[in-house]
Coordinates of C-alpha atoms (C1' of nucleotides) in Angstrom, one line a residue:
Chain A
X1 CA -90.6 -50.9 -155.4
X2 CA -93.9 -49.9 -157.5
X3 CA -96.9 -47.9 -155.9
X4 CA -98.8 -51.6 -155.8
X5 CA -96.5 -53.3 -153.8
X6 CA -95.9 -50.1 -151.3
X7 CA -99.6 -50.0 -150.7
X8 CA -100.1 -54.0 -150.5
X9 CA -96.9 -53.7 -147.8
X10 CA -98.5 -50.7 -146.2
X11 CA -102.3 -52.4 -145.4
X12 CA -100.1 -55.8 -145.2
X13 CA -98.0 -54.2 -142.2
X14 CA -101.6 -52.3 -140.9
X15 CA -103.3 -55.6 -140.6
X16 CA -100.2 -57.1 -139.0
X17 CA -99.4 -54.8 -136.1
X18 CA -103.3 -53.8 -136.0
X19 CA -101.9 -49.8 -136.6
X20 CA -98.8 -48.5 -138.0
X21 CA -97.6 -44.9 -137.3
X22 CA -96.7 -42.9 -140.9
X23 CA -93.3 -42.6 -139.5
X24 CA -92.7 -46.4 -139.0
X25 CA -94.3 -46.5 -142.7
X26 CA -92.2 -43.9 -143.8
X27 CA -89.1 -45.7 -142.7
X28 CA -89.8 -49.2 -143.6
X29 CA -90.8 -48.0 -147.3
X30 CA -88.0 -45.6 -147.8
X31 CA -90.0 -42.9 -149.3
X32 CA -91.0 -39.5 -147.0
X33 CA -94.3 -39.1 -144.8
X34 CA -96.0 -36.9 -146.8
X35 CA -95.8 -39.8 -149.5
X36 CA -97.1 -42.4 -147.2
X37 CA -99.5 -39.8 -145.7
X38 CA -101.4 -39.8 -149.8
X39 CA -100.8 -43.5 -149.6
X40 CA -103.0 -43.8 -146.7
X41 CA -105.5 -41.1 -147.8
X42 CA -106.3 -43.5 -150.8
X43 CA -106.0 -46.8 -149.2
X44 CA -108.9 -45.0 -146.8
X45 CA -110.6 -43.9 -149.5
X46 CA -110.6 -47.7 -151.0
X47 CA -111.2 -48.6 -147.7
X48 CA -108.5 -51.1 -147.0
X49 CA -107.6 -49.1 -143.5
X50 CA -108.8 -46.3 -141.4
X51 CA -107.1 -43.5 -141.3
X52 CA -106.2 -41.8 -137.8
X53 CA -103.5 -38.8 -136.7
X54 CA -100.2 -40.1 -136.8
X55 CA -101.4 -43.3 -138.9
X56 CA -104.0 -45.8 -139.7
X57 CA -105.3 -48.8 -138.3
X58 CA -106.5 -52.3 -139.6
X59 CA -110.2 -52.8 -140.7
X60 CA -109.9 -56.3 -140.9
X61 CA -112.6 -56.7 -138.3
X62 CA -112.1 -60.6 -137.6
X63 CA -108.5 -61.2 -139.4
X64 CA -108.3 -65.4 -139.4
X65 CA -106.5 -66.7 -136.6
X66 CA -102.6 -66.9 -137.2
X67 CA -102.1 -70.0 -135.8
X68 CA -98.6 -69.7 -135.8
X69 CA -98.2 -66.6 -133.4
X70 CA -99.1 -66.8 -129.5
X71 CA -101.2 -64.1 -129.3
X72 CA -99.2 -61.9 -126.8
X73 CA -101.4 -58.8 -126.9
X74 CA -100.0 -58.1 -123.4
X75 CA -97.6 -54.7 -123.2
X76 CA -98.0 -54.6 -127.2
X77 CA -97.8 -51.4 -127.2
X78 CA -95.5 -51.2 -125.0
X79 CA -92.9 -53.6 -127.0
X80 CA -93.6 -51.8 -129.9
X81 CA -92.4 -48.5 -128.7
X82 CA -88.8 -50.9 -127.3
X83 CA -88.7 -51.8 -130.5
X84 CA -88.8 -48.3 -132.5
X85 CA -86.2 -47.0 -129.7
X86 CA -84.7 -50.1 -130.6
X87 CA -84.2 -49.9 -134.2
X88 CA -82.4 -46.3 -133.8
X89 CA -79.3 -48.2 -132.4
X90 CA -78.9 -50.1 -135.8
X91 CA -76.5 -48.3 -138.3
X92 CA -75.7 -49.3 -142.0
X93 CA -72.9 -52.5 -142.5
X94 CA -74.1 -53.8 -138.7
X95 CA -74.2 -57.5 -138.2
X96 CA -76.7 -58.0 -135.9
X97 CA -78.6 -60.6 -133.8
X98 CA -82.7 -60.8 -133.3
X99 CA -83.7 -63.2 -131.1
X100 CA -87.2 -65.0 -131.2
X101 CA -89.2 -62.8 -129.3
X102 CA -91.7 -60.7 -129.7
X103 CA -90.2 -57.7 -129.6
X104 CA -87.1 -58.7 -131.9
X105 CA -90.1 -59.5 -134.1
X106 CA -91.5 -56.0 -134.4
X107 CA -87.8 -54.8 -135.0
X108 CA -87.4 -56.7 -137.9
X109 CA -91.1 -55.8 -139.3
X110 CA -90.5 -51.8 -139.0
X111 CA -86.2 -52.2 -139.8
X112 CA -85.8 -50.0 -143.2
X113 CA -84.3 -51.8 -146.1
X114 CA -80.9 -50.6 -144.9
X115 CA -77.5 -53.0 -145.7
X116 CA -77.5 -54.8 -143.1
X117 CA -76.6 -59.0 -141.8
X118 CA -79.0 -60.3 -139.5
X119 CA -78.4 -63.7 -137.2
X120 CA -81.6 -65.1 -136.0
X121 CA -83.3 -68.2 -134.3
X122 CA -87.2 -67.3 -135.4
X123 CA -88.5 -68.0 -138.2
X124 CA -90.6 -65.2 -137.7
X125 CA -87.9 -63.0 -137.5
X126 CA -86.5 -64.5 -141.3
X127 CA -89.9 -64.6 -142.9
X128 CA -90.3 -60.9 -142.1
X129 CA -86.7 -59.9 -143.7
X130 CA -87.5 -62.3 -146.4
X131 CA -89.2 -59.1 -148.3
X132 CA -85.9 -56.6 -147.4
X133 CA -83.9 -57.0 -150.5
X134 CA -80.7 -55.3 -149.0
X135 CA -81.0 -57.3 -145.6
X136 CA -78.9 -60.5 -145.8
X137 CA -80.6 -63.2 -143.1
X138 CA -78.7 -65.8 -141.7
X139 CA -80.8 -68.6 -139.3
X140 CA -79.0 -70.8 -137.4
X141 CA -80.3 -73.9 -137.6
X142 CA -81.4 -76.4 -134.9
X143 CA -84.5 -78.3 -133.5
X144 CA -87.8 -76.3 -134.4
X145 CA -90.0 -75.4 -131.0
X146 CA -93.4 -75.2 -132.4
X147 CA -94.8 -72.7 -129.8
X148 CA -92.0 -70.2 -130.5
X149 CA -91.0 -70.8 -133.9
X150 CA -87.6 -70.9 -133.2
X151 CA -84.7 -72.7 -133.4
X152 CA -82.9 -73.9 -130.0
X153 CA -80.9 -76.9 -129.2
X154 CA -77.0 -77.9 -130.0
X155 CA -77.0 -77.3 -133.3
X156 CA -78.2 -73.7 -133.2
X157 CA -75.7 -72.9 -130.4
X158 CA -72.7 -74.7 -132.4
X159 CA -73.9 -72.7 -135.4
X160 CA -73.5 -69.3 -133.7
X161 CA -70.3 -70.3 -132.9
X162 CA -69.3 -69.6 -136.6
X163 CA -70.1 -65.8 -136.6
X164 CA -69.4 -62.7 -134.6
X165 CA -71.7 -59.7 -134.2
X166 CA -71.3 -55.7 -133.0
X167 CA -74.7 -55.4 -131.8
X168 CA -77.5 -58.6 -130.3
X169 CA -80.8 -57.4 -129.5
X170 CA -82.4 -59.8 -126.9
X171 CA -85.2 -60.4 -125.0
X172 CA -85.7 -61.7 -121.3
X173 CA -88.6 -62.9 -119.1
X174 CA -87.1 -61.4 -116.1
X175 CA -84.6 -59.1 -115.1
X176 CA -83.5 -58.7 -111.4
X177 CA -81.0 -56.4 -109.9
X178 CA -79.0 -59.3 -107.8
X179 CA -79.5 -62.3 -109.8
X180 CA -79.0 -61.1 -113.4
X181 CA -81.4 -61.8 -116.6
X182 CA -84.0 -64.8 -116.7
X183 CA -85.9 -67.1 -119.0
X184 CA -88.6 -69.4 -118.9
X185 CA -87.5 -72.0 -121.2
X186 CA -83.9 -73.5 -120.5
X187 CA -83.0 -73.8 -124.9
X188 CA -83.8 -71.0 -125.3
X189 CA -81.5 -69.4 -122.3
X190 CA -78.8 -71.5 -123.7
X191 CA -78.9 -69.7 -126.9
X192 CA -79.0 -66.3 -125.5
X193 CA -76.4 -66.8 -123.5
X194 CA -74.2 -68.3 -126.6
X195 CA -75.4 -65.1 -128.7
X196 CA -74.1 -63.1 -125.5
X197 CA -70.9 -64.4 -125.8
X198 CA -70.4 -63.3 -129.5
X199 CA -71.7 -60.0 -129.6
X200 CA -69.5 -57.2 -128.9
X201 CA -72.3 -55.2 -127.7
X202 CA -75.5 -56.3 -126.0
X203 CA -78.8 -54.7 -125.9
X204 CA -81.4 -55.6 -123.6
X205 CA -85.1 -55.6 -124.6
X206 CA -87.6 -55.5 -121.4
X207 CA -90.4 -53.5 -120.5
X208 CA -91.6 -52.7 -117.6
X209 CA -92.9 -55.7 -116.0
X210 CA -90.2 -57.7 -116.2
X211 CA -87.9 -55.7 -113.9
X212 CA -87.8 -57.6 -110.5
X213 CA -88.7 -61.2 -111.7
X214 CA -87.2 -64.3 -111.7
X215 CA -87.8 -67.0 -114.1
X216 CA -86.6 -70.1 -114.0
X217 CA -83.0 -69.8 -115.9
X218 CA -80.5 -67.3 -115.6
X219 CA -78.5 -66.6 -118.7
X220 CA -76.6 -64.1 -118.0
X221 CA -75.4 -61.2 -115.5
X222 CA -76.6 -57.5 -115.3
X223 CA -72.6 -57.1 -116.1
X224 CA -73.2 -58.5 -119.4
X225 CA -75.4 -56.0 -121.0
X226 CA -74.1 -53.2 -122.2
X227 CA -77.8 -51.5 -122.5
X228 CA -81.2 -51.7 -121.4
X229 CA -84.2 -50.1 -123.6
X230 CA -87.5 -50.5 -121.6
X231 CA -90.6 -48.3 -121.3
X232 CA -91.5 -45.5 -119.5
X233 CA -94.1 -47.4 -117.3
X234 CA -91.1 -48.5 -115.6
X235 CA -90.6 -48.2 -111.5
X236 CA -88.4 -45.1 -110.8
X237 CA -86.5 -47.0 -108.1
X238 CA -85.5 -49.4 -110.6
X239 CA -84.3 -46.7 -112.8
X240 CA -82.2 -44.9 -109.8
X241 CA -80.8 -48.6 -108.4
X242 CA -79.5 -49.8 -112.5
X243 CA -77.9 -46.0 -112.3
X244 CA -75.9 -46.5 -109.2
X245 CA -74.9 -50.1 -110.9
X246 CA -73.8 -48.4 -113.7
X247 CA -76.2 -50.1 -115.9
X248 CA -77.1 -47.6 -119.1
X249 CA -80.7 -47.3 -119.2
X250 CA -82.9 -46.0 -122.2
X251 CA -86.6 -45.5 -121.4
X252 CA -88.6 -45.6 -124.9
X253 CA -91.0 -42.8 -125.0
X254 CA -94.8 -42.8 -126.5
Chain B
X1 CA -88.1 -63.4 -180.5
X2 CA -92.4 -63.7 -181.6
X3 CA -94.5 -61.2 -179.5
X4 CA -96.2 -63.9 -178.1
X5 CA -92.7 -65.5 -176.5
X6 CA -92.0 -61.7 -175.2
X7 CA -95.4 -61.7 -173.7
X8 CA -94.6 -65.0 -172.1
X9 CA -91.7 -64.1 -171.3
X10 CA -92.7 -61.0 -169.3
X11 CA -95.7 -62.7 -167.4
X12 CA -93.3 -65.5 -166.4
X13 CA -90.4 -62.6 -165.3
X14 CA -93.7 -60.6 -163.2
X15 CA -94.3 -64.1 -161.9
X16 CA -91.3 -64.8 -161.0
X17 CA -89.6 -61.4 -159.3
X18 CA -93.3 -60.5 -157.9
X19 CA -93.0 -57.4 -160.0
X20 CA -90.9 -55.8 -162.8
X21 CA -90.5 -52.2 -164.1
X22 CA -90.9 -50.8 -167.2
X23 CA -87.2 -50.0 -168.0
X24 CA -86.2 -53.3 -166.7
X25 CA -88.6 -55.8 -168.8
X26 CA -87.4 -52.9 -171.7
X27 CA -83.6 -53.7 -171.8
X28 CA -84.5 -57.3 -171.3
X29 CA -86.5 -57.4 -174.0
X30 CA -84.6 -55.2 -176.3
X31 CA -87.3 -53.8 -177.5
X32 CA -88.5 -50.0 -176.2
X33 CA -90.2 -48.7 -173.1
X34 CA -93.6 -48.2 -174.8
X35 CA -93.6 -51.8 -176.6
X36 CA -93.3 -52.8 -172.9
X37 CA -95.9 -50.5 -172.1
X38 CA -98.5 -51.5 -174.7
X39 CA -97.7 -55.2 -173.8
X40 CA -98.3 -54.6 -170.2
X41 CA -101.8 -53.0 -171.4
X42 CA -102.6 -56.1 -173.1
X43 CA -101.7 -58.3 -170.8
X44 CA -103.7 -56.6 -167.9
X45 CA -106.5 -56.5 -170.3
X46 CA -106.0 -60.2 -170.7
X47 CA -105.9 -60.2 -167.1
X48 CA -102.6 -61.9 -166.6
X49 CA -100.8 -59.3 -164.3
X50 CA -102.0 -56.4 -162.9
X51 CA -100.6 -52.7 -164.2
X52 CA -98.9 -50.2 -161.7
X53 CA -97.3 -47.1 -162.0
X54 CA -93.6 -47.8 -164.1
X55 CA -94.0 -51.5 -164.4
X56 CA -96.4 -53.7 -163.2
X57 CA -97.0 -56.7 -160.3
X58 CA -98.0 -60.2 -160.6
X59 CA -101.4 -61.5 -160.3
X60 CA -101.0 -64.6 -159.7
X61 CA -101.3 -65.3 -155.7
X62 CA -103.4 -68.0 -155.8
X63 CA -103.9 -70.1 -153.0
X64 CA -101.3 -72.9 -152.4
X65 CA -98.3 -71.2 -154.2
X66 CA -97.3 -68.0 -152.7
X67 CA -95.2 -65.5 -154.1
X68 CA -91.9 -66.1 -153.1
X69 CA -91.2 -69.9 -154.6
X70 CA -89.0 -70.0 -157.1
X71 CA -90.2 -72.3 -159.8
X72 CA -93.0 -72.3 -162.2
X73 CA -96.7 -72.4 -160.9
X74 CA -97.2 -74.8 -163.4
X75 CA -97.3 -79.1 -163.1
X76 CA -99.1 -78.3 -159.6
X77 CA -101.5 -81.4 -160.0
X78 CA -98.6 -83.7 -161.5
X79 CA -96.3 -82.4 -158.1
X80 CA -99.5 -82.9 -155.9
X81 CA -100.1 -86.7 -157.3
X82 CA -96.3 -86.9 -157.1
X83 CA -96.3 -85.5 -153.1
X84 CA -99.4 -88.2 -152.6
X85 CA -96.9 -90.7 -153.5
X86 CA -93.7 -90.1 -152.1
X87 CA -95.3 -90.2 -148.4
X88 CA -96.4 -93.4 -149.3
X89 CA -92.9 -94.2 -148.6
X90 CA -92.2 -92.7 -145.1
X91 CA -93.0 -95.2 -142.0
X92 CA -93.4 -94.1 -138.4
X93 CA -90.2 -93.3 -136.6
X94 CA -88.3 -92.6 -140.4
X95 CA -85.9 -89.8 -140.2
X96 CA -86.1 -88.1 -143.6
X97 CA -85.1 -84.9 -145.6
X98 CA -87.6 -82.4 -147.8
X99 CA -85.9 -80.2 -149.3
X100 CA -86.7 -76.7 -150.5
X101 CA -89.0 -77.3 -153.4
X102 CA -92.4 -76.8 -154.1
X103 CA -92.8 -80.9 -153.9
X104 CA -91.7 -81.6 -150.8
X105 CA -93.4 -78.3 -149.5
X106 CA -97.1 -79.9 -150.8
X107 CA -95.5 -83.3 -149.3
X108 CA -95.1 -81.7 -145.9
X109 CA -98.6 -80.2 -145.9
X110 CA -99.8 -83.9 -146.2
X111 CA -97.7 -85.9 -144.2
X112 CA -99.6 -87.6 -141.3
X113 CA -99.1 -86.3 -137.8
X114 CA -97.1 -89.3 -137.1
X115 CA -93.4 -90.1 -135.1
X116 CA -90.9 -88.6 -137.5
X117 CA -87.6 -86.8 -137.5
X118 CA -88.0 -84.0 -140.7
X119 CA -84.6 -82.4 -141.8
X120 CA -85.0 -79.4 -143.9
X121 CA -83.5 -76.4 -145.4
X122 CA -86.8 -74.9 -146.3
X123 CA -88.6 -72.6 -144.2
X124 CA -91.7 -73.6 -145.1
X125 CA -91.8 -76.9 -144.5
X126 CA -90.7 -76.4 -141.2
X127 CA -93.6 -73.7 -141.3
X128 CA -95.9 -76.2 -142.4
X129 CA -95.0 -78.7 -140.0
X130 CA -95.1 -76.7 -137.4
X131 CA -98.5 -77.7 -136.1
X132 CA -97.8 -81.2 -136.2
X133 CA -96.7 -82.1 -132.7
X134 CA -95.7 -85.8 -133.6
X135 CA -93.2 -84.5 -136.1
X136 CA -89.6 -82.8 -135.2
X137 CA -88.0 -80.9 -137.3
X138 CA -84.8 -80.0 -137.8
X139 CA -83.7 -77.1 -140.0
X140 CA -80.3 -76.3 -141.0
X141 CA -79.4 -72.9 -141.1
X142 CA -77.5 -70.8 -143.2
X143 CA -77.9 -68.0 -145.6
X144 CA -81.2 -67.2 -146.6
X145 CA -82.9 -67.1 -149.9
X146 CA -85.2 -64.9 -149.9
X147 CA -86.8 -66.2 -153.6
X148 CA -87.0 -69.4 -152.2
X149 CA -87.3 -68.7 -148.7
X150 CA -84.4 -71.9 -147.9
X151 CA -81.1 -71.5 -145.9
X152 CA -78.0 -72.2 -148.6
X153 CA -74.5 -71.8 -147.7
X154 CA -71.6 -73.0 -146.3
X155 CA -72.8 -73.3 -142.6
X156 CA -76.3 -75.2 -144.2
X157 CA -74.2 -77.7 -145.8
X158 CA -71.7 -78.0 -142.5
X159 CA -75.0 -78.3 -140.7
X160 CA -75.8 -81.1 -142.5
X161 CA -72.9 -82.8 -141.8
X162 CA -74.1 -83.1 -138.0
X163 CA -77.1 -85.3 -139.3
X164 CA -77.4 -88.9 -141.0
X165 CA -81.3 -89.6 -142.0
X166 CA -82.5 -93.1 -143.9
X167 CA -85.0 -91.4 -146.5
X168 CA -84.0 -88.0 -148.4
X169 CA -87.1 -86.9 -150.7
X170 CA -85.3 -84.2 -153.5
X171 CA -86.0 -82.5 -156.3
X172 CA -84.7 -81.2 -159.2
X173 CA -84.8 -78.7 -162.4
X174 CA -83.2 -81.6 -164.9
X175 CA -82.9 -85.7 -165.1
X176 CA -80.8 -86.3 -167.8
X177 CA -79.7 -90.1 -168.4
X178 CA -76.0 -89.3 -169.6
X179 CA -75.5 -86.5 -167.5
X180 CA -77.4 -86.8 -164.5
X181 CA -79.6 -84.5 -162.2
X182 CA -79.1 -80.6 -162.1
X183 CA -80.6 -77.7 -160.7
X184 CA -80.6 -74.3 -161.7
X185 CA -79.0 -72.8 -158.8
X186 CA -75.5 -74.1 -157.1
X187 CA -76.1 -73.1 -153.5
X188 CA -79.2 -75.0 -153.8
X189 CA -77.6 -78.0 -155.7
X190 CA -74.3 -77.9 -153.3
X191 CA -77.1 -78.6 -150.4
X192 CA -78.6 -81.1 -152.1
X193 CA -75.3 -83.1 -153.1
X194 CA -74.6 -82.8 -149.1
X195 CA -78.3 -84.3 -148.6
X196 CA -77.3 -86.8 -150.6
X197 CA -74.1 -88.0 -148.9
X198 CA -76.0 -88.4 -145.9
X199 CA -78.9 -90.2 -146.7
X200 CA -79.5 -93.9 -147.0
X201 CA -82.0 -93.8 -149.6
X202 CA -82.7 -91.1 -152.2
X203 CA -86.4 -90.1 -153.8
X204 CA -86.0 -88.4 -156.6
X205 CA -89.1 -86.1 -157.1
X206 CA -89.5 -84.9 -161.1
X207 CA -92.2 -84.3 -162.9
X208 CA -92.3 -85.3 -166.4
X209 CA -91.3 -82.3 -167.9
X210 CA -87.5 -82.6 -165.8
X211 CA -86.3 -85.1 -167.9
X212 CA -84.0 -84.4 -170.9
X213 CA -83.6 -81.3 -169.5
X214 CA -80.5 -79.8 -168.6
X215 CA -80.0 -77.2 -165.8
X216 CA -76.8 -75.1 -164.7
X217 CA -75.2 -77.8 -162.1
X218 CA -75.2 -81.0 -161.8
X219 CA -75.4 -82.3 -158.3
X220 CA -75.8 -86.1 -158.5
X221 CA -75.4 -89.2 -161.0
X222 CA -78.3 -90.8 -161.5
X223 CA -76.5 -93.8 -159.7
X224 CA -77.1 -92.2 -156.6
X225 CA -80.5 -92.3 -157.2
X226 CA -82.0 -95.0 -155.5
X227 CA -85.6 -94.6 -156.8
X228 CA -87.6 -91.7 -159.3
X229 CA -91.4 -90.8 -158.7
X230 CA -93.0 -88.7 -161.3
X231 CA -96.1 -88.4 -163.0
X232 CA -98.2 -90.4 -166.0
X233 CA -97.2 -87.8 -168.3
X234 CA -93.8 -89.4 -168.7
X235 CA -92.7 -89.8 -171.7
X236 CA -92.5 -94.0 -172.1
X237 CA -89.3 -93.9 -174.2
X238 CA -87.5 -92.6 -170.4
X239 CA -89.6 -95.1 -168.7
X240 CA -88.2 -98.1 -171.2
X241 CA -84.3 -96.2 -170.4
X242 CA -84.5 -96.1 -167.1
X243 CA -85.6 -99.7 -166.8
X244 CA -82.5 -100.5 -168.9
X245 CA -80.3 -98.6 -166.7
X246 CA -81.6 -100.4 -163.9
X247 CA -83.1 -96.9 -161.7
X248 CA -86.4 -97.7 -160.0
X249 CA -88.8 -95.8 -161.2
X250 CA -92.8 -95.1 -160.2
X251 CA -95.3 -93.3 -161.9
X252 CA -98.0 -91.4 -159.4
X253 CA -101.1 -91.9 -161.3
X254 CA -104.3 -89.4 -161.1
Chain C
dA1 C1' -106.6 -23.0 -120.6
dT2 C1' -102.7 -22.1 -123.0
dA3 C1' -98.3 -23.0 -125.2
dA4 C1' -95.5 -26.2 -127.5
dA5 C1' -95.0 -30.1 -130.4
dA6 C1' -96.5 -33.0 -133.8
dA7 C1' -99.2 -34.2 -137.8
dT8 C1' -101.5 -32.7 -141.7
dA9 C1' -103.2 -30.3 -145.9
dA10 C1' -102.2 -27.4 -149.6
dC11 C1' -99.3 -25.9 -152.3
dC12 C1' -95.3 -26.1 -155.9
dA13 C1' -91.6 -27.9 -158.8
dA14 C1' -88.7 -31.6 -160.6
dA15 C1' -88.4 -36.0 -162.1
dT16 C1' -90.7 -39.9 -164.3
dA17 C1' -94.1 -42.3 -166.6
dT18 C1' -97.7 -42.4 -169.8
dA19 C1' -100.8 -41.5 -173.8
dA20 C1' -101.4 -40.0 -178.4
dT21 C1' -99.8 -39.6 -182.8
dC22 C1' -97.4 -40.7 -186.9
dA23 C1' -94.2 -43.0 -190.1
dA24 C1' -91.4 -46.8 -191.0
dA25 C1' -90.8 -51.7 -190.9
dA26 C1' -92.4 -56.3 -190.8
dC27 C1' -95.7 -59.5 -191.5
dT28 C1' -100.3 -61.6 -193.9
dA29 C1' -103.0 -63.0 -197.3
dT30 C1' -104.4 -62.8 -201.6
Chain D
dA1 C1' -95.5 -59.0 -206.0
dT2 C1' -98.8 -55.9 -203.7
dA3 C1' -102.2 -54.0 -200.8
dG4 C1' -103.6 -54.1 -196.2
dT5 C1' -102.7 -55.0 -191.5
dT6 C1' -100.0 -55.1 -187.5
dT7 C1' -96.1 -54.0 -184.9
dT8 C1' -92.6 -51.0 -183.6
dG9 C1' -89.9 -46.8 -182.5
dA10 C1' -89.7 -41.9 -182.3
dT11 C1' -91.7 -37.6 -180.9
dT12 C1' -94.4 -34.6 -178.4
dA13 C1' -97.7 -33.4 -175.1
dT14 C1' -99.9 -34.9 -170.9
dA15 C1' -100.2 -37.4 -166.3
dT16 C1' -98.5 -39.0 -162.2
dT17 C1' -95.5 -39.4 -158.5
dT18 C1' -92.6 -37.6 -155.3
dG19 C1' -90.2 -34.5 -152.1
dG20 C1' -89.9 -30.0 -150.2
dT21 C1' -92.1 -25.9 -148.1
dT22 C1' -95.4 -23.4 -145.5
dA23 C1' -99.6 -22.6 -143.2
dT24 C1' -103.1 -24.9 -140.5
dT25 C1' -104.9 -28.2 -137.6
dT26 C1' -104.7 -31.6 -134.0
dT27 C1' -102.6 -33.5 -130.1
dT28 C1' -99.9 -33.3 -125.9
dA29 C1' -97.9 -31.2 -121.9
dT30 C1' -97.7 -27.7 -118.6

DNA sequence: ATAAAAATAACCAAATATAATCAAAACTAT
DNA sequence: ATAGTTTTGATTATATTTGGTTATTTTTAT
């Protein structure tokens, strides 16, 4: 990759995610901190982004509306930090599985250019590894939601039905200790739960407020996920109960 | 090879890839690094790319064709007037196929929000059509290009299978009357053949300069065609051909 | 408030890329 | 043909980029 294109990628990924940390930077462009660190210095000086410890933010004072993305700015922060706990559980050679949430989204924007297979259902998701030359993205196909951007419906869950994972990252809208892991939207619970059943390992994405809700399908049993990564806003008594059920907890850290 | 073809030649390669290094362009070329380097001068004076530190990164982002399509940027106004046409030919309710070319990308960014099933291997079509709330799409999956941004593959084409539609709207990198239609890449033409054994009706969509030309694979006889739209820039010799051979053909005028 | 941790700036050195220069080769125009 | 121009490749000196190291600053936690 040429200086240019590190530095368009760099104030692309700024303006995207509103702030990037050098280390995410560092990690996503394959070179070390102190390189992205001068990167940043002259994008400041050019002012494309403003610098600040441990990163830089976007300038882009009114960026156009993205029509595409629902603007969740709720627990963003928070989702980011899932994510870059996350991304530490992917090793070269995995075949894994993001689904089309929000968080699986900033996983695959801040996921080095490692060898790796990815099976998705958002578009989002695809369009962000488009740029990762040594990422190999396979969609399933199937009816597009609009709202989400991804693919649900029979055809995506026959289409999963060709491949086998090691590791799915997913995403809930509730998680509760007795009645197992929710979702709002029935298609897109029945494609978790088919991306559940061909994973050999299953890693749950929540943060902190969804622990104790119930949405209004479950997809899938607390027995079924082999780990949870959440943040560290979450209730202590849900930490100590998911301990006695023998559920392995990871609390992302700021 | 003239300088002026290796100049060409390494605008349309910086066009194409998004950005090429000196070395690289170099052993193309066979000529050395500092003929590169004094052509890459020259052609950044001339504005036609923009110079980088070993190599240099295309300029040429304007507005409707980003980056990452594969073909030329050139014949946008003939595959506009051509688009402009072809939806001429889809009625409420249709079920119909774009495929994964510029044409039917500028076809879905017109198309009336009417009642319509869209099947398409190209994301962004279904991007496109993703604010249309009339319109369902339907995308197969698969592997994905990144160049292209399209799904390819076995599991696109045995996606396809699931699906019969009455219009298909394709294009192509070659119409030749002996030989037939042909596209430069076979994952790309094995998914169109597919599109074409499940369609009722065929829409050919070539510019003028596709025909005589002949690409890498050949997908389809022009008897499969049911009907060709191209632009007035056709050369009339075809025109009287194809009426011999009996293939339908329209001319999208300005 | 103070200690520990994290991030940064300021170096340096190695690798790479570039610019400048010159001579040979190829092309142009008389 | 021949003189003049342009292009090219080779060579050398110069620039830039990058990663590593260390001291310093800033932030965070106690």
């Amino acid at each position: 990759m040429l200086v240019i294109e590190r530095h368009e990628m760099i104030v692309r990924l700024v303006n995207e995610k509103g702030s990037m940390r050098v280390s995410e930077l560092s990690e996503i462009c394959n070179v070390t901190e102190e390189t992205i660190r001068r990167d940043l210095d002259r994008l400041e000086q050019a002012g494309r982004l403003l610098r600040s410890h441990g990163g830089a933010v976007s300038v882009a004072e009114q960026q156009p509306e993205d029509p595409y993305m629902e603007r969740e700015i709720t627990r963003m922060e928070e989702k980011k930090r899932i994510a870059q706990e996350a991304i530490k559980y992917i090793e070269p050679r995995d075949r894994i599985i993001l689904d089309a949430s929000t968080t699986a989204w900033y996983m695959a924007s801040i996921l080095p250019d490692i060898p790796l297979t990815v099976l998705t259902n958002s578009l989002k998701v695809a369009m962000e590894l488009s740029t990762k030359e040594k990422i190999e993205v396979i969609s399933t196909g199937g009816i597009m939601s609009a709202r989400s951007l991804s693919f649900v419906g029979p055809s995506a869950e026959r289409s999963l039905d060709a491949y086998h994972v090691n590791k799915a990252f997913l995403s809930c809208k509730g998680v509760h200790l007795g009645r197992g892991i929710s979702e709002s939207n029935e298609m897109q619970a029945l494609v978790k739960r088919k991306m559940i059943s061909i994973a050999d390992r299953v890693l749950l994405l929540a943060d902190h407020s969804k622990f104790g809700v119930q949405a209004f399908t479950y997809f899938a049993e607390l027995s079924q996920i082999d780990e949870i990564i959440t943040d560290d806003k979450i209730d202590p008594q849900y930490v100590q109960q998911l301990e006695e059920m023998a559920v392995k907890l990871t609390v992302a850290l700021a």
